């Protein structure tokens, strides 16, 4: 299997490939539970917690500036995919429309089906993070989190929640689904922060 779909890089590709990762040209589908299938018109992202309550519909998100970025992504299951292209709304552009309480320091992502995962506000608000709806020029497939997912490329990809429905701002860090089940609270691939004892 390793030789057919995944390739161990000869080196770290100039610092692009984290330790313990193999390269793939494919886009493996890994998720908890079945893929969620619903129409883009049903997308709603609710802002809650330590922020002014607000709702962004699909039309609201498309009315914001749209950005296309190319970056590498890394899965905790040891694969990396280089030069992936995503289009969506920068988190920094979204945040211009959110009234944030000064006490907010973390954010919990909520998804269709009840999935959650946590981020520090510092990790969440990096300018290369997107609420993405397009992958390599095509609408994002349901299996990969379409119609809308967060993309946080500097952390392991479980931190990029598929089928995004809400952003809950919090004063203190809390574990989401995988973090409650043994994954690291932050998930930096270059530090190999895979599990809670790393």
PDB file of C-alpha atoms in Angstrom:
ATOM      1  CA  UNK A   1       0.000   0.000   0.000  1.00  0.00           C
ATOM      2  CA  UNK A   2       2.777   2.439   0.889  1.00  0.00           C
ATOM      3  CA  UNK A   3       4.486   2.006  -2.467  1.00  0.00           C
ATOM      4  CA  UNK A   4       1.288   2.257  -4.506  1.00  0.00           C
ATOM      5  CA  UNK A   5      -0.335   5.392  -3.108  1.00  0.00           C
ATOM      6  CA  UNK A   6       2.205   6.969  -0.774  1.00  0.00           C
ATOM      7  CA  UNK A   7       5.856   7.849  -1.203  1.00  0.00           C
ATOM      8  CA  UNK A   8       8.431   8.488   1.483  1.00  0.00           C
ATOM      9  CA  UNK A   9      10.232  11.712   0.549  1.00  0.00           C
ATOM     10  CA  UNK A  10      14.010  11.492   0.205  1.00  0.00           C
ATOM     11  CA  UNK A  11      14.263  14.520   2.507  1.00  0.00           C
ATOM     12  CA  UNK A  12      11.967  17.148   4.005  1.00  0.00           C
ATOM     13  CA  UNK A  13      11.550  18.917   0.649  1.00  0.00           C
ATOM     14  CA  UNK A  14      13.107  22.129   1.896  1.00  0.00           C
ATOM     15  CA  UNK A  15      11.230  22.046   5.191  1.00  0.00           C
ATOM     16  CA  UNK A  16       7.817  21.364   3.638  1.00  0.00           C
ATOM     17  CA  UNK A  17       7.310  17.771   4.822  1.00  0.00           C
ATOM     18  CA  UNK A  18       6.936  17.211   8.587  1.00  0.00           C
ATOM     19  CA  UNK A  19       8.648  14.257  10.287  1.00  0.00           C
ATOM     20  CA  UNK A  20       6.936  10.890   9.886  1.00  0.00           C
ATOM     21  CA  UNK A  21       4.916  11.899   6.822  1.00  0.00           C
ATOM     22  CA  UNK A  22       4.626  10.260   3.393  1.00  0.00           C
ATOM     23  CA  UNK A  23       3.640  12.128   0.239  1.00  0.00           C
ATOM     24  CA  UNK A  24       0.533  11.306  -1.757  1.00  0.00           C
ATOM     25  CA  UNK A  25      -0.864  12.619  -5.028  1.00  0.00           C
ATOM     26  CA  UNK A  26      -4.301  11.363  -3.992  1.00  0.00           C
ATOM     27  CA  UNK A  27      -6.630  12.986  -1.463  1.00  0.00           C
ATOM     28  CA  UNK A  28      -7.478  10.249   1.062  1.00  0.00           C
ATOM     29  CA  UNK A  29     -10.909  10.449   2.672  1.00  0.00           C
ATOM     30  CA  UNK A  30     -10.760  10.112   6.446  1.00  0.00           C
ATOM     31  CA  UNK A  31     -13.557  11.191   8.743  1.00  0.00           C
ATOM     32  CA  UNK A  32     -15.567  10.124  11.752  1.00  0.00           C
ATOM     33  CA  UNK A  33     -18.889   8.766  10.566  1.00  0.00           C
ATOM     34  CA  UNK A  34     -20.435   9.066   7.101  1.00  0.00           C
ATOM     35  CA  UNK A  35     -19.905  12.002   4.763  1.00  0.00           C
ATOM     36  CA  UNK A  36     -22.603  14.642   5.156  1.00  0.00           C
ATOM     37  CA  UNK A  37     -24.490  15.436   1.953  1.00  0.00           C
ATOM     38  CA  UNK A  38     -26.482  18.661   1.771  1.00  0.00           C
ATOM     39  CA  UNK A  39     -26.957  21.593  -0.583  1.00  0.00           C
ATOM     40  CA  UNK A  40     -24.805  24.698  -0.409  1.00  0.00           C
ATOM     41  CA  UNK A  41     -27.950  26.780   0.061  1.00  0.00           C
ATOM     42  CA  UNK A  42     -28.374  25.064   3.449  1.00  0.00           C
ATOM     43  CA  UNK A  43     -24.994  26.253   4.756  1.00  0.00           C
ATOM     44  CA  UNK A  44     -25.271  28.328   7.923  1.00  0.00           C
ATOM     45  CA  UNK A  45     -22.341  29.280  10.174  1.00  0.00           C
ATOM     46  CA  UNK A  46     -23.471  30.446  13.611  1.00  0.00           C
ATOM     47  CA  UNK A  47     -21.241  32.644  15.763  1.00  0.00           C
ATOM     48  CA  UNK A  48     -21.681  32.092  19.502  1.00  0.00           C
ATOM     49  CA  UNK A  49     -19.970  32.226  22.878  1.00  0.00           C
ATOM     50  CA  UNK A  50     -17.773  35.242  23.601  1.00  0.00           C
ATOM     51  CA  UNK A  51     -18.838  37.108  20.474  1.00  0.00           C
ATOM     52  CA  UNK A  52     -21.883  38.910  19.249  1.00  0.00           C
ATOM     53  CA  UNK A  53     -24.304  36.238  18.093  1.00  0.00           C
ATOM     54  CA  UNK A  54     -24.506  36.245  14.335  1.00  0.00           C
ATOM     55  CA  UNK A  55     -25.356  33.935  11.450  1.00  0.00           C
ATOM     56  CA  UNK A  56     -23.601  33.733   8.103  1.00  0.00           C
ATOM     57  CA  UNK A  57     -25.591  32.110   5.311  1.00  0.00           C
ATOM     58  CA  UNK A  58     -24.097  30.743   2.099  1.00  0.00           C
ATOM     59  CA  UNK A  59     -25.042  33.988   0.340  1.00  0.00           C
ATOM     60  CA  UNK A  60     -23.433  36.027   3.137  1.00  0.00           C
ATOM     61  CA  UNK A  61     -20.181  34.105   2.791  1.00  0.00           C
ATOM     62  CA  UNK A  62     -20.089  34.448  -0.997  1.00  0.00           C
ATOM     63  CA  UNK A  63     -20.643  38.209  -0.619  1.00  0.00           C
ATOM     64  CA  UNK A  64     -17.382  38.501   1.352  1.00  0.00           C
ATOM     65  CA  UNK A  65     -14.017  38.770  -0.438  1.00  0.00           C
ATOM     66  CA  UNK A  66     -13.011  35.449  -2.006  1.00  0.00           C
ATOM     67  CA  UNK A  67      -9.382  34.335  -1.849  1.00  0.00           C
ATOM     68  CA  UNK A  68      -7.498  31.498  -3.541  1.00  0.00           C
ATOM     69  CA  UNK A  69      -4.455  30.103  -1.734  1.00  0.00           C
ATOM     70  CA  UNK A  70      -2.078  27.220  -2.409  1.00  0.00           C
ATOM     71  CA  UNK A  71      -0.513  25.281   0.433  1.00  0.00           C
ATOM     72  CA  UNK A  72       0.527  21.889   1.756  1.00  0.00           C
ATOM     73  CA  UNK A  73      -1.753  19.832   3.999  1.00  0.00           C
ATOM     74  CA  UNK A  74      -0.768  17.161   6.516  1.00  0.00           C
ATOM     75  CA  UNK A  75      -2.904  14.414   8.042  1.00  0.00           C
ATOM     76  CA  UNK A  76      -2.240  12.885  11.460  1.00  0.00           C
ATOM     77  CA  UNK A  77      -2.441   9.469   9.733  1.00  0.00           C
ATOM     78  CA  UNK A  78       0.977  10.220   8.190  1.00  0.00           C
ATOM     79  CA  UNK A  79       0.154  11.496   4.702  1.00  0.00           C
ATOM     80  CA  UNK A  80       0.960  14.910   3.248  1.00  0.00           C
ATOM     81  CA  UNK A  81      -0.317  16.430   0.018  1.00  0.00           C
ATOM     82  CA  UNK A  82       1.643  19.318  -1.468  1.00  0.00           C
ATOM     83  CA  UNK A  83       0.488  22.316  -3.512  1.00  0.00           C
ATOM     84  CA  UNK A  84      -3.250  22.046  -2.896  1.00  0.00           C
ATOM     85  CA  UNK A  85      -5.359  24.986  -4.083  1.00  0.00           C
ATOM     86  CA  UNK A  86      -8.325  26.242  -2.085  1.00  0.00           C
ATOM     87  CA  UNK A  87     -10.791  29.099  -2.539  1.00  0.00           C
ATOM     88  CA  UNK A  88     -12.985  30.639   0.111  1.00  0.00           C
ATOM     89  CA  UNK A  89     -13.232  33.378   2.714  1.00  0.00           C
ATOM     90  CA  UNK A  90     -10.139  34.230   4.721  1.00  0.00           C
ATOM     91  CA  UNK A  91     -10.791  33.893   8.441  1.00  0.00           C
ATOM     92  CA  UNK A  92      -9.311  37.378   8.847  1.00  0.00           C
ATOM     93  CA  UNK A  93     -11.953  38.764   6.447  1.00  0.00           C
ATOM     94  CA  UNK A  94     -14.718  36.961   8.342  1.00  0.00           C
ATOM     95  CA  UNK A  95     -13.455  38.322  11.659  1.00  0.00           C
ATOM     96  CA  UNK A  96     -13.960  41.882  10.449  1.00  0.00           C
ATOM     97  CA  UNK A  97     -17.703  41.153  10.718  1.00  0.00           C
ATOM     98  CA  UNK A  98     -17.593  39.557  14.186  1.00  0.00           C
ATOM     99  CA  UNK A  99     -17.782  41.496  17.458  1.00  0.00           C
ATOM    100  CA  UNK A 100     -15.355  39.604  19.663  1.00  0.00           C
ATOM    101  CA  UNK A 101     -15.277  39.818  23.442  1.00  0.00           C
ATOM    102  CA  UNK A 102     -11.745  40.695  24.653  1.00  0.00           C
ATOM    103  CA  UNK A 103     -11.858  37.615  26.899  1.00  0.00           C
ATOM    104  CA  UNK A 104     -12.052  35.262  23.904  1.00  0.00           C
ATOM    105  CA  UNK A 105      -8.861  33.241  23.492  1.00  0.00           C
ATOM    106  CA  UNK A 106     -10.066  29.984  21.881  1.00  0.00           C
ATOM    107  CA  UNK A 107     -12.623  28.841  19.342  1.00  0.00           C
ATOM    108  CA  UNK A 108     -14.534  25.580  19.015  1.00  0.00           C
ATOM    109  CA  UNK A 109     -15.511  24.555  15.506  1.00  0.00           C
ATOM    110  CA  UNK A 110     -18.909  22.867  15.214  1.00  0.00           C
ATOM    111  CA  UNK A 111     -19.948  20.686  12.291  1.00  0.00           C
ATOM    112  CA  UNK A 112     -22.966  18.878  10.885  1.00  0.00           C
ATOM    113  CA  UNK A 113     -23.300  15.596  12.776  1.00  0.00           C
ATOM    114  CA  UNK A 114     -21.994  16.997  16.076  1.00  0.00           C
ATOM    115  CA  UNK A 115     -18.260  16.907  15.343  1.00  0.00           C
ATOM    116  CA  UNK A 116     -16.148  19.514  17.162  1.00  0.00           C
ATOM    117  CA  UNK A 117     -12.489  20.508  17.273  1.00  0.00           C
ATOM    118  CA  UNK A 118     -10.703  23.282  19.141  1.00  0.00           C
ATOM    119  CA  UNK A 119      -8.210  25.975  18.140  1.00  0.00           C
ATOM    120  CA  UNK A 120      -6.499  28.805  19.941  1.00  0.00           C
ATOM    121  CA  UNK A 121      -7.626  32.193  18.671  1.00  0.00           C
ATOM    122  CA  UNK A 122      -4.032  32.778  17.527  1.00  0.00           C
ATOM    123  CA  UNK A 123      -4.095  29.622  15.395  1.00  0.00           C
ATOM    124  CA  UNK A 124      -7.601  30.365  14.109  1.00  0.00           C
ATOM    125  CA  UNK A 125      -6.933  33.923  12.943  1.00  0.00           C
ATOM    126  CA  UNK A 126      -3.848  33.302  10.812  1.00  0.00           C
ATOM    127  CA  UNK A 127      -4.209  34.985   7.395  1.00  0.00           C
ATOM    128  CA  UNK A 128      -3.723  31.732   5.458  1.00  0.00           C
ATOM    129  CA  UNK A 129      -6.786  30.051   7.033  1.00  0.00           C
ATOM    130  CA  UNK A 130      -9.912  29.793   4.882  1.00  0.00           C
ATOM    131  CA  UNK A 131     -13.561  28.903   5.133  1.00  0.00           C
ATOM    132  CA  UNK A 132     -13.176  26.957   1.909  1.00  0.00           C
ATOM    133  CA  UNK A 133     -15.803  25.950  -0.635  1.00  0.00           C
ATOM    134  CA  UNK A 134     -13.608  25.189  -3.663  1.00  0.00           C
ATOM    135  CA  UNK A 135     -10.703  22.752  -4.130  1.00  0.00           C
ATOM    136  CA  UNK A 136      -8.474  22.878  -7.218  1.00  0.00           C
ATOM    137  CA  UNK A 137     -11.036  24.999  -9.038  1.00  0.00           C
ATOM    138  CA  UNK A 138     -14.023  22.714  -8.374  1.00  0.00           C
ATOM    139  CA  UNK A 139     -16.759  22.852  -5.709  1.00  0.00           C
ATOM    140  CA  UNK A 140     -15.535  21.013  -2.645  1.00  0.00           C
ATOM    141  CA  UNK A 141     -16.870  17.453  -2.606  1.00  0.00           C
ATOM    142  CA  UNK A 142     -18.904  16.260   0.352  1.00  0.00           C
ATOM    143  CA  UNK A 143     -16.321  13.582   1.184  1.00  0.00           C
ATOM    144  CA  UNK A 144     -13.755  16.339   1.697  1.00  0.00           C
ATOM    145  CA  UNK A 145     -16.020  18.594   3.740  1.00  0.00           C
ATOM    146  CA  UNK A 146     -18.085  20.375   1.092  1.00  0.00           C
ATOM    147  CA  UNK A 147     -19.979  22.545   0.734  1.00  0.00           C
ATOM    148  CA  UNK A 148     -17.911  24.353   3.419  1.00  0.00           C
ATOM    149  CA  UNK A 149     -15.011  23.470   5.665  1.00  0.00           C
ATOM    150  CA  UNK A 150     -12.346  25.325   7.560  1.00  0.00           C
ATOM    151  CA  UNK A 151      -8.785  24.900   6.268  1.00  0.00           C
ATOM    152  CA  UNK A 152      -5.992  25.431   8.801  1.00  0.00           C
ATOM    153  CA  UNK A 153      -2.919  24.239   6.875  1.00  0.00           C
ATOM    154  CA  UNK A 154      -0.294  24.730   9.594  1.00  0.00           C
ATOM    155  CA  UNK A 155      -1.908  22.111  11.869  1.00  0.00           C
ATOM    156  CA  UNK A 156      -2.811  18.455  11.288  1.00  0.00           C
ATOM    157  CA  UNK A 157      -5.875  18.289   9.081  1.00  0.00           C
ATOM    158  CA  UNK A 158      -8.311  17.035  11.737  1.00  0.00           C
ATOM    159  CA  UNK A 159      -8.187  20.652  12.982  1.00  0.00           C
ATOM    160  CA  UNK A 160      -9.759  21.736   9.661  1.00  0.00           C
ATOM    161  CA  UNK A 161     -13.360  20.819  10.436  1.00  0.00           C
ATOM    162  CA  UNK A 162     -15.521  19.531   7.585  1.00  0.00           C
ATOM    163  CA  UNK A 163     -19.177  20.611   7.093  1.00  0.00           C
ATOM    164  CA  UNK A 164     -18.734  23.691   9.259  1.00  0.00           C
ATOM    165  CA  UNK A 165     -21.852  24.979  11.051  1.00  0.00           C
ATOM    166  CA  UNK A 166     -20.571  27.105  13.909  1.00  0.00           C
ATOM    167  CA  UNK A 167     -17.748  28.961  15.605  1.00  0.00           C
ATOM    168  CA  UNK A 168     -17.987  29.193  19.392  1.00  0.00           C
ATOM    169  CA  UNK A 169     -15.555  31.632  20.996  1.00  0.00           C
ATOM    170  CA  UNK A 170     -14.314  30.709  24.482  1.00  0.00           C
ATOM    171  CA  UNK A 171     -12.115  32.095  27.264  1.00  0.00           C
ATOM    172  CA  UNK A 172     -10.514  28.730  28.076  1.00  0.00           C
ATOM    173  CA  UNK A 173      -9.383  25.835  25.917  1.00  0.00           C
ATOM    174  CA  UNK A 174     -11.674  22.821  25.703  1.00  0.00           C
ATOM    175  CA  UNK A 175     -11.182  19.517  23.883  1.00  0.00           C
ATOM    176  CA  UNK A 176     -13.271  18.683  20.847  1.00  0.00           C
ATOM    177  CA  UNK A 177     -14.206  15.209  19.620  1.00  0.00           C
ATOM    178  CA  UNK A 178     -10.777  13.777  18.755  1.00  0.00           C
ATOM    179  CA  UNK A 179      -9.051  15.668  21.550  1.00  0.00           C
ATOM    180  CA  UNK A 180     -11.370  13.959  24.051  1.00  0.00           C
ATOM    181  CA  UNK A 181     -10.324  10.665  22.480  1.00  0.00           C
ATOM    182  CA  UNK A 182      -6.569  11.054  22.814  1.00  0.00           C
ATOM    183  CA  UNK A 183      -5.453  13.475  20.102  1.00  0.00           C
ATOM    184  CA  UNK A 184      -3.261  16.464  20.899  1.00  0.00           C
ATOM    185  CA  UNK A 185      -4.916  19.723  21.930  1.00  0.00           C
ATOM    186  CA  UNK A 186      -2.976  21.702  19.273  1.00  0.00           C
ATOM    187  CA  UNK A 187      -1.689  19.322  16.575  1.00  0.00           C
ATOM    188  CA  UNK A 188       1.443  20.915  15.087  1.00  0.00           C
ATOM    189  CA  UNK A 189       2.722  18.453  12.428  1.00  0.00           C
ATOM    190  CA  UNK A 190       6.288  19.759  12.565  1.00  0.00           C
ATOM    191  CA  UNK A 191       6.343  19.006  16.312  1.00  0.00           C
ATOM    192  CA  UNK A 192       4.587  15.629  15.708  1.00  0.00           C
ATOM    193  CA  UNK A 193       1.830  16.607  18.136  1.00  0.00           C
ATOM    194  CA  UNK A 194      -0.367  13.662  17.230  1.00  0.00           C
ATOM    195  CA  UNK A 195      -1.524  12.427  20.622  1.00  0.00           C
ATOM    196  CA  UNK A 196      -2.129  13.942  24.031  1.00  0.00           C
ATOM    197  CA  UNK A 197       1.196  12.655  25.387  1.00  0.00           C
ATOM    198  CA  UNK A 198       3.320  14.075  22.536  1.00  0.00           C
TER     199      UNK A 198
END
